[in-house]
């Protein structure tokens, strides 16, 4: 799909140190037919996936806690975030990627997931599409302690909360991650727990 009101004039690589940061110059035609030149910086880190693991019998969810530098730099005093399990697709399809990430981060080997959303989390600056899933877990699926990959410098703490505890953490601001809030609210609305 091409938007006839947009013409990309130049894309200049600013950084590819961690992910890709480009400066894009484009013409944008307004409703009155007049074109304007715009310049924006666009961060491309690839697409990702996240999952809310839930146990409908125990009425619990699995979340993770890890240090997130950008939040630390923008007011999160200790930089620690409580989140659903998530990661980049790394050239896999979203379902395969989230099953892989679930085992790496939480230690649970799941085989069935349900996609509930596709979302742009910060569409003004980041290209990423985030695929969000829910999936049931039980203790028989636990194959390791999780914690992430050493090679990726992940230091992930695996947490289990009752759904009511986790949902209350939105209001108490212990959970401030958008994907986690969306998935907990989805579970509440759909009555998963």
PDB file of C-alpha atoms in Angstrom:
ATOM      1  CA  UNK A   1       0.000   0.000   0.000  1.00  0.00           C
ATOM      2  CA  UNK A   2       1.336   3.349  -0.982  1.00  0.00           C
ATOM      3  CA  UNK A   3       0.019   6.692   0.191  1.00  0.00           C
ATOM      4  CA  UNK A   4      -0.082   9.049  -2.826  1.00  0.00           C
ATOM      5  CA  UNK A   5       0.249  12.034  -0.463  1.00  0.00           C
ATOM      6  CA  UNK A   6       3.666  10.877   0.786  1.00  0.00           C
ATOM      7  CA  UNK A   7       6.909  10.825  -1.195  1.00  0.00           C
ATOM      8  CA  UNK A   8      10.129   9.755   0.540  1.00  0.00           C
ATOM      9  CA  UNK A   9      12.922  12.073  -0.618  1.00  0.00           C
ATOM     10  CA  UNK A  10      15.893  10.861   1.428  1.00  0.00           C
ATOM     11  CA  UNK A  11      16.746   8.322   4.100  1.00  0.00           C
ATOM     12  CA  UNK A  12      20.018   8.917   5.937  1.00  0.00           C
ATOM     13  CA  UNK A  13      21.485   6.395   8.384  1.00  0.00           C
ATOM     14  CA  UNK A  14      22.331   8.122  11.675  1.00  0.00           C
ATOM     15  CA  UNK A  15      23.251   5.046  13.714  1.00  0.00           C
ATOM     16  CA  UNK A  16      23.285   1.271  13.508  1.00  0.00           C
ATOM     17  CA  UNK A  17      25.090   0.754  16.819  1.00  0.00           C
ATOM     18  CA  UNK A  18      22.321  -1.197  18.583  1.00  0.00           C
ATOM     19  CA  UNK A  19      19.390  -0.971  16.179  1.00  0.00           C
ATOM     20  CA  UNK A  20      18.822   1.372  13.222  1.00  0.00           C
ATOM     21  CA  UNK A  21      18.199   5.109  13.498  1.00  0.00           C
ATOM     22  CA  UNK A  22      17.424   6.917  10.229  1.00  0.00           C
ATOM     23  CA  UNK A  23      16.613  10.529   9.394  1.00  0.00           C
ATOM     24  CA  UNK A  24      13.865  10.487   6.768  1.00  0.00           C
ATOM     25  CA  UNK A  25      12.940  13.508   4.663  1.00  0.00           C
ATOM     26  CA  UNK A  26       9.601  13.318   2.863  1.00  0.00           C
ATOM     27  CA  UNK A  27       7.020  15.436   1.070  1.00  0.00           C
ATOM     28  CA  UNK A  28       3.554  15.347   2.594  1.00  0.00           C
ATOM     29  CA  UNK A  29       0.608  16.695   0.611  1.00  0.00           C
ATOM     30  CA  UNK A  30      -1.970  18.415   2.824  1.00  0.00           C
ATOM     31  CA  UNK A  31      -5.726  18.277   2.196  1.00  0.00           C
ATOM     32  CA  UNK A  32      -5.586  21.610   0.343  1.00  0.00           C
ATOM     33  CA  UNK A  33      -3.088  20.119  -2.143  1.00  0.00           C
ATOM     34  CA  UNK A  34      -0.065  22.036  -0.852  1.00  0.00           C
ATOM     35  CA  UNK A  35       3.022  19.906  -0.183  1.00  0.00           C
ATOM     36  CA  UNK A  36       5.250  20.327   2.853  1.00  0.00           C
ATOM     37  CA  UNK A  37       8.709  18.922   3.471  1.00  0.00           C
ATOM     38  CA  UNK A  38       9.014  16.998   6.750  1.00  0.00           C
ATOM     39  CA  UNK A  39      12.076  15.511   8.423  1.00  0.00           C
ATOM     40  CA  UNK A  40      11.757  12.870  11.136  1.00  0.00           C
ATOM     41  CA  UNK A  41      14.053  10.480  12.959  1.00  0.00           C
ATOM     42  CA  UNK A  42      12.793   6.912  12.850  1.00  0.00           C
ATOM     43  CA  UNK A  43      14.051   4.105  15.077  1.00  0.00           C
ATOM     44  CA  UNK A  44      13.852   0.577  13.662  1.00  0.00           C
ATOM     45  CA  UNK A  45      14.465  -2.186  16.179  1.00  0.00           C
ATOM     46  CA  UNK A  46      12.471  -4.862  14.382  1.00  0.00           C
ATOM     47  CA  UNK A  47       9.075  -6.219  15.373  1.00  0.00           C
ATOM     48  CA  UNK A  48       8.322  -7.925  18.666  1.00  0.00           C
ATOM     49  CA  UNK A  49       5.871 -10.062  20.576  1.00  0.00           C
ATOM     50  CA  UNK A  50       4.593 -10.218  24.148  1.00  0.00           C
ATOM     51  CA  UNK A  51       2.456 -12.702  26.066  1.00  0.00           C
ATOM     52  CA  UNK A  52       0.361 -12.805  29.206  1.00  0.00           C
ATOM     53  CA  UNK A  53       0.782 -16.274  30.674  1.00  0.00           C
ATOM     54  CA  UNK A  54      -2.190 -17.202  32.826  1.00  0.00           C
ATOM     55  CA  UNK A  55      -3.362 -20.182  34.853  1.00  0.00           C
ATOM     56  CA  UNK A  56      -7.155 -20.307  34.905  1.00  0.00           C
ATOM     57  CA  UNK A  57      -7.248 -22.907  37.695  1.00  0.00           C
ATOM     58  CA  UNK A  58      -4.959 -21.068  40.128  1.00  0.00           C
ATOM     59  CA  UNK A  59      -6.086 -17.618  38.839  1.00  0.00           C
ATOM     60  CA  UNK A  60      -2.445 -16.546  38.483  1.00  0.00           C
ATOM     61  CA  UNK A  61      -0.256 -14.838  35.893  1.00  0.00           C
ATOM     62  CA  UNK A  62       3.457 -14.975  35.153  1.00  0.00           C
ATOM     63  CA  UNK A  63       5.215 -11.621  34.773  1.00  0.00           C
ATOM     64  CA  UNK A  64       8.866 -10.609  34.639  1.00  0.00           C
ATOM     65  CA  UNK A  65      10.971  -7.905  36.272  1.00  0.00           C
ATOM     66  CA  UNK A  66      14.071  -6.445  34.679  1.00  0.00           C
ATOM     67  CA  UNK A  67      16.107  -3.258  34.423  1.00  0.00           C
ATOM     68  CA  UNK A  68      15.088  -0.940  31.564  1.00  0.00           C
ATOM     69  CA  UNK A  69      17.611   1.869  30.980  1.00  0.00           C
ATOM     70  CA  UNK A  70      15.260   4.226  29.065  1.00  0.00           C
ATOM     71  CA  UNK A  71      12.806   4.229  31.993  1.00  0.00           C
ATOM     72  CA  UNK A  72      15.658   4.855  34.432  1.00  0.00           C
ATOM     73  CA  UNK A  73      16.733   7.855  32.349  1.00  0.00           C
ATOM     74  CA  UNK A  74      13.156   9.185  32.350  1.00  0.00           C
ATOM     75  CA  UNK A  75      12.039   9.133  35.974  1.00  0.00           C
ATOM     76  CA  UNK A  76      11.811   5.453  36.985  1.00  0.00           C
ATOM     77  CA  UNK A  77      13.958   5.663  40.132  1.00  0.00           C
ATOM     78  CA  UNK A  78      15.418   2.144  40.048  1.00  0.00           C
ATOM     79  CA  UNK A  79      14.792   1.393  36.367  1.00  0.00           C
ATOM     80  CA  UNK A  80      13.069  -1.903  37.178  1.00  0.00           C
ATOM     81  CA  UNK A  81       9.927  -2.757  35.206  1.00  0.00           C
ATOM     82  CA  UNK A  82       7.310  -5.439  35.792  1.00  0.00           C
ATOM     83  CA  UNK A  83       6.171  -6.683  32.403  1.00  0.00           C
ATOM     84  CA  UNK A  84       4.713  -9.561  30.468  1.00  0.00           C
ATOM     85  CA  UNK A  85       7.273 -11.795  28.782  1.00  0.00           C
ATOM     86  CA  UNK A  86       8.324 -10.190  25.476  1.00  0.00           C
ATOM     87  CA  UNK A  87      11.048 -10.091  22.876  1.00  0.00           C
ATOM     88  CA  UNK A  88      11.985  -9.409  19.283  1.00  0.00           C
ATOM     89  CA  UNK A  89      10.863 -11.716  16.489  1.00  0.00           C
ATOM     90  CA  UNK A  90      14.447 -12.270  15.252  1.00  0.00           C
ATOM     91  CA  UNK A  91      13.183 -13.322  11.782  1.00  0.00           C
ATOM     92  CA  UNK A  92      10.665 -15.817  13.239  1.00  0.00           C
ATOM     93  CA  UNK A  93       6.919 -15.506  12.832  1.00  0.00           C
ATOM     94  CA  UNK A  94       5.241 -13.933  15.899  1.00  0.00           C
ATOM     95  CA  UNK A  95       3.888 -17.238  17.298  1.00  0.00           C
ATOM     96  CA  UNK A  96       7.241 -19.035  17.049  1.00  0.00           C
ATOM     97  CA  UNK A  97       9.055 -16.043  18.525  1.00  0.00           C
ATOM     98  CA  UNK A  98       6.793 -15.716  21.561  1.00  0.00           C
ATOM     99  CA  UNK A  99       6.950 -19.448  22.297  1.00  0.00           C
ATOM    100  CA  UNK A 100      10.778 -19.210  22.177  1.00  0.00           C
ATOM    101  CA  UNK A 101      10.851 -16.060  24.336  1.00  0.00           C
ATOM    102  CA  UNK A 102       8.476 -17.613  26.870  1.00  0.00           C
ATOM    103  CA  UNK A 103      10.820 -20.520  27.488  1.00  0.00           C
ATOM    104  CA  UNK A 104      13.966 -18.341  27.550  1.00  0.00           C
ATOM    105  CA  UNK A 105      12.522 -15.733  29.907  1.00  0.00           C
ATOM    106  CA  UNK A 106      10.100 -17.651  32.127  1.00  0.00           C
ATOM    107  CA  UNK A 107      11.186 -21.282  31.885  1.00  0.00           C
ATOM    108  CA  UNK A 108       7.745 -22.432  30.710  1.00  0.00           C
ATOM    109  CA  UNK A 109       7.515 -24.477  27.497  1.00  0.00           C
ATOM    110  CA  UNK A 110       4.141 -23.687  25.989  1.00  0.00           C
ATOM    111  CA  UNK A 111       2.812 -24.870  22.655  1.00  0.00           C
ATOM    112  CA  UNK A 112      -0.462 -22.991  22.217  1.00  0.00           C
ATOM    113  CA  UNK A 113      -0.906 -19.220  22.112  1.00  0.00           C
ATOM    114  CA  UNK A 114      -3.754 -16.911  21.083  1.00  0.00           C
ATOM    115  CA  UNK A 115      -2.997 -13.635  19.321  1.00  0.00           C
ATOM    116  CA  UNK A 116      -5.162 -10.810  20.668  1.00  0.00           C
ATOM    117  CA  UNK A 117      -3.572  -7.591  19.315  1.00  0.00           C
ATOM    118  CA  UNK A 118      -1.170  -6.115  16.800  1.00  0.00           C
ATOM    119  CA  UNK A 119      -0.136  -2.636  17.878  1.00  0.00           C
ATOM    120  CA  UNK A 120       2.290   0.195  17.218  1.00  0.00           C
ATOM    121  CA  UNK A 121       3.426   1.257  20.691  1.00  0.00           C
ATOM    122  CA  UNK A 122       5.147   4.534  19.777  1.00  0.00           C
ATOM    123  CA  UNK A 123       4.160   5.301  16.174  1.00  0.00           C
ATOM    124  CA  UNK A 124       5.652   8.802  16.126  1.00  0.00           C
ATOM    125  CA  UNK A 125       9.223   7.511  16.286  1.00  0.00           C
ATOM    126  CA  UNK A 126       9.459   3.691  16.328  1.00  0.00           C
ATOM    127  CA  UNK A 127       8.617   1.340  13.427  1.00  0.00           C
ATOM    128  CA  UNK A 128       7.970  -1.710  15.643  1.00  0.00           C
ATOM    129  CA  UNK A 129       4.749  -3.694  15.416  1.00  0.00           C
ATOM    130  CA  UNK A 130       4.147  -5.560  18.666  1.00  0.00           C
ATOM    131  CA  UNK A 131       2.150  -8.796  18.434  1.00  0.00           C
ATOM    132  CA  UNK A 132       0.400  -9.515  21.743  1.00  0.00           C
ATOM    133  CA  UNK A 133      -0.720 -12.958  22.874  1.00  0.00           C
ATOM    134  CA  UNK A 134      -2.266 -14.797  25.796  1.00  0.00           C
ATOM    135  CA  UNK A 135      -1.462 -18.377  26.708  1.00  0.00           C
ATOM    136  CA  UNK A 136      -2.259 -20.806  29.498  1.00  0.00           C
ATOM    137  CA  UNK A 137       0.454 -22.355  31.623  1.00  0.00           C
ATOM    138  CA  UNK A 138       0.619 -24.930  34.388  1.00  0.00           C
ATOM    139  CA  UNK A 139       3.432 -26.410  36.468  1.00  0.00           C
ATOM    140  CA  UNK A 140       3.903 -29.373  34.108  1.00  0.00           C
ATOM    141  CA  UNK A 141       5.199 -26.914  31.503  1.00  0.00           C
ATOM    142  CA  UNK A 142       8.046 -25.654  33.708  1.00  0.00           C
ATOM    143  CA  UNK A 143      11.337 -26.833  32.138  1.00  0.00           C
ATOM    144  CA  UNK A 144      13.836 -24.338  33.604  1.00  0.00           C
ATOM    145  CA  UNK A 145      14.160 -21.329  35.871  1.00  0.00           C
ATOM    146  CA  UNK A 146      14.039 -18.923  32.905  1.00  0.00           C
ATOM    147  CA  UNK A 147      15.736 -15.591  33.409  1.00  0.00           C
ATOM    148  CA  UNK A 148      16.710 -14.898  29.804  1.00  0.00           C
ATOM    149  CA  UNK A 149      19.880 -15.506  27.854  1.00  0.00           C
ATOM    150  CA  UNK A 150      23.321 -14.635  29.206  1.00  0.00           C
ATOM    151  CA  UNK A 151      24.449 -13.837  25.658  1.00  0.00           C
ATOM    152  CA  UNK A 152      21.768 -11.118  25.507  1.00  0.00           C
ATOM    153  CA  UNK A 153      22.724  -9.801  28.970  1.00  0.00           C
ATOM    154  CA  UNK A 154      19.230 -10.495  30.247  1.00  0.00           C
ATOM    155  CA  UNK A 155      18.787 -10.580  34.002  1.00  0.00           C
ATOM    156  CA  UNK A 156      15.110 -11.397  34.239  1.00  0.00           C
ATOM    157  CA  UNK A 157      13.291 -12.231  37.450  1.00  0.00           C
ATOM    158  CA  UNK A 158      10.242 -14.472  36.962  1.00  0.00           C
ATOM    159  CA  UNK A 159       7.228 -13.469  39.087  1.00  0.00           C
ATOM    160  CA  UNK A 160       3.920 -15.202  39.734  1.00  0.00           C
ATOM    161  CA  UNK A 161       0.994 -13.139  41.013  1.00  0.00           C
ATOM    162  CA  UNK A 162      -2.674 -13.777  41.451  1.00  0.00           C
ATOM    163  CA  UNK A 163      -4.529 -12.015  38.668  1.00  0.00           C
ATOM    164  CA  UNK A 164      -6.167  -9.678  41.202  1.00  0.00           C
ATOM    165  CA  UNK A 165      -2.739  -8.706  42.612  1.00  0.00           C
ATOM    166  CA  UNK A 166      -1.350  -8.013  39.132  1.00  0.00           C
ATOM    167  CA  UNK A 167      -4.408  -6.033  38.064  1.00  0.00           C
ATOM    168  CA  UNK A 168      -4.252  -3.905  41.241  1.00  0.00           C
ATOM    169  CA  UNK A 169      -0.610  -3.113  40.402  1.00  0.00           C
ATOM    170  CA  UNK A 170      -1.830  -1.026  37.457  1.00  0.00           C
ATOM    171  CA  UNK A 171      -3.630   1.367  39.808  1.00  0.00           C
ATOM    172  CA  UNK A 172      -0.776   1.379  42.333  1.00  0.00           C
ATOM    173  CA  UNK A 173       1.610   2.211  39.447  1.00  0.00           C
ATOM    174  CA  UNK A 174       3.819  -0.788  40.151  1.00  0.00           C
ATOM    175  CA  UNK A 175       2.988  -1.819  36.563  1.00  0.00           C
ATOM    176  CA  UNK A 176       3.471   1.023  34.092  1.00  0.00           C
ATOM    177  CA  UNK A 177       4.363  -0.931  30.944  1.00  0.00           C
ATOM    178  CA  UNK A 178       1.776  -0.375  28.188  1.00  0.00           C
ATOM    179  CA  UNK A 179       1.783  -3.900  26.716  1.00  0.00           C
ATOM    180  CA  UNK A 180       1.343  -5.395  30.178  1.00  0.00           C
ATOM    181  CA  UNK A 181      -1.527  -3.049  31.027  1.00  0.00           C
ATOM    182  CA  UNK A 182      -3.220  -3.847  27.704  1.00  0.00           C
ATOM    183  CA  UNK A 183      -2.954  -7.604  28.207  1.00  0.00           C
ATOM    184  CA  UNK A 184      -4.115  -7.496  31.840  1.00  0.00           C
ATOM    185  CA  UNK A 185      -7.098  -5.374  30.796  1.00  0.00           C
ATOM    186  CA  UNK A 186      -7.828  -7.780  27.938  1.00  0.00           C
ATOM    187  CA  UNK A 187      -7.834 -10.670  30.434  1.00  0.00           C
ATOM    188  CA  UNK A 188     -10.194  -8.748  32.706  1.00  0.00           C
ATOM    189  CA  UNK A 189     -12.586  -7.776  29.900  1.00  0.00           C
ATOM    190  CA  UNK A 190     -12.639 -11.292  28.431  1.00  0.00           C
ATOM    191  CA  UNK A 191     -12.953 -12.953  31.853  1.00  0.00           C
ATOM    192  CA  UNK A 192      -9.935 -15.216  31.306  1.00  0.00           C
ATOM    193  CA  UNK A 193      -9.374 -15.494  35.065  1.00  0.00           C
TER     194      UNK A 193
END
